[in-house]
């Protein structure tokens, strides 16, 4: 049976654990693949959110999606980068949390995703919750629980 302490932990609000949107590297709808490649390379992240002009989450973009879009039969067609829009190559199925969700939902989702995008009630992007932050909280809880 689950103890109250663990239940409280799982029901903890996620709001304090979010990396806020201004600190999250992202690209915008309409940006081309060359710009996205630059952002991914400079930040070092393997996947980042795609937002619209109203800061609403539209998808995710990774290095692999860009590489696949310029893969020719026997060479990489770098000259295509300029004409490809992130809209055409991004993943639109995104693991998302609402700002009012509890830690348990994040824990369930983060098993299959390195980070989770967080939106408010108007679907505006407010930030991300990373696997690192979630694991740190889990570790803290396990250590305190067993102390
Ligand atoms: P990845 O880019 O594949 O990064 C995997 C892990 O490598 C990160 O785990 C982090 O521990 C480390 N790492 C990678 N690039 C880093 C950097 N520039 N500075 C510091 N550490 C770095 P998490 O921190 O759990 O992040 C999970 C995923 O969340 C990242 O996967 C990335 O896709 C995304 N992410 C994290 N912070 C971000 C940010 N500020 N902007 C955009 N995306 C971010």
CSV table of N, CA, C and O in Angstrom, one decimal, residues 9 17 103 107 110-111 114 129-142:
chain,number,residue,atom,x,y,z
A,9,UNK,N,3.9,13.4,-2.0
A,9,UNK,CA,4.9,13.7,-3.0
A,9,UNK,C,4.4,13.6,-4.4
A,9,UNK,O,4.6,14.5,-5.2
A,17,UNK,N,8.8,23.5,-10.3
A,17,UNK,CA,9.9,22.6,-10.9
A,17,UNK,C,10.1,22.9,-12.4
A,17,UNK,O,10.9,22.2,-13.1
A,103,UNK,N,2.8,16.1,-9.7
A,103,UNK,CA,4.1,15.5,-10.0
A,103,UNK,C,3.8,14.1,-10.6
A,103,UNK,O,4.6,13.6,-11.5
A,107,UNK,N,5.8,12.3,-13.8
A,107,UNK,CA,6.6,11.0,-13.6
A,107,UNK,C,6.1,10.0,-14.6
A,107,UNK,O,7.0,9.3,-15.2
A,110,UNK,N,7.4,11.1,-18.2
A,110,UNK,CA,8.8,11.3,-18.4
A,110,UNK,C,9.6,10.0,-18.7
A,110,UNK,O,10.7,10.0,-19.2
A,111,UNK,N,8.9,8.9,-18.5
A,111,UNK,CA,9.5,7.6,-18.8
A,111,UNK,C,9.8,7.5,-20.3
A,111,UNK,O,10.9,7.1,-20.7
A,114,UNK,N,12.3,12.9,-22.8
A,114,UNK,CA,13.4,13.5,-22.1
A,114,UNK,C,12.9,14.8,-21.4
A,114,UNK,O,13.5,15.2,-20.4
A,129,UNK,N,9.6,20.8,-18.2
A,129,UNK,CA,10.0,20.0,-17.1
A,129,UNK,C,10.9,18.9,-17.6
A,129,UNK,O,10.5,18.1,-18.4
A,130,UNK,N,12.1,18.9,-17.1
A,130,UNK,CA,13.1,18.0,-17.7
A,130,UNK,C,13.2,16.7,-16.9
A,130,UNK,O,12.8,16.7,-15.7
A,131,UNK,N,13.7,15.7,-17.5
A,131,UNK,CA,13.9,14.4,-16.8
A,131,UNK,C,14.9,14.6,-15.7
A,131,UNK,O,14.7,14.0,-14.6
A,132,UNK,N,15.8,15.4,-15.8
A,132,UNK,CA,16.8,15.7,-14.8
A,132,UNK,C,16.2,16.2,-13.5
A,132,UNK,O,16.4,15.7,-12.4
A,133,UNK,N,15.3,17.2,-13.7
A,133,UNK,CA,14.6,17.8,-12.5
A,133,UNK,C,13.7,16.8,-11.8
A,133,UNK,O,13.7,16.7,-10.6
A,134,UNK,N,13.0,16.0,-12.6
A,134,UNK,CA,12.1,15.0,-12.1
A,134,UNK,C,12.9,13.9,-11.3
A,134,UNK,O,12.5,13.6,-10.2
A,135,UNK,N,14.0,13.5,-11.9
A,135,UNK,CA,14.8,12.4,-11.2
A,135,UNK,C,15.4,13.0,-9.9
A,135,UNK,O,15.5,12.3,-8.9
A,136,UNK,N,15.8,14.3,-9.9
A,136,UNK,CA,16.4,14.9,-8.7
A,136,UNK,C,15.4,14.9,-7.6
A,136,UNK,O,15.7,14.6,-6.4
A,137,UNK,N,14.2,15.2,-7.9
A,137,UNK,CA,13.1,15.3,-6.9
A,137,UNK,C,12.8,13.9,-6.4
A,137,UNK,O,12.6,13.7,-5.2
A,138,UNK,N,12.8,12.9,-7.3
A,138,UNK,CA,12.5,11.5,-6.9
A,138,UNK,C,13.6,11.0,-6.0
A,138,UNK,O,13.4,10.4,-4.9
A,139,UNK,N,14.9,11.3,-6.3
A,139,UNK,CA,16.0,10.9,-5.5
A,139,UNK,C,15.9,11.5,-4.1
A,139,UNK,O,16.1,10.8,-3.1
A,140,UNK,N,15.6,12.8,-4.0
A,140,UNK,CA,15.5,13.5,-2.8
A,140,UNK,C,14.4,12.9,-1.9
A,140,UNK,O,14.6,12.6,-0.7
A,141,UNK,N,13.3,12.5,-2.5
A,141,UNK,CA,12.2,11.9,-1.8
A,141,UNK,C,12.6,10.5,-1.3
A,141,UNK,O,12.4,10.2,-0.1
A,142,UNK,N,13.2,9.7,-2.1
A,142,UNK,CA,13.6,8.4,-1.7
A,142,UNK,C,14.6,8.4,-0.5
A,142,UNK,O,14.5,7.7,0.4
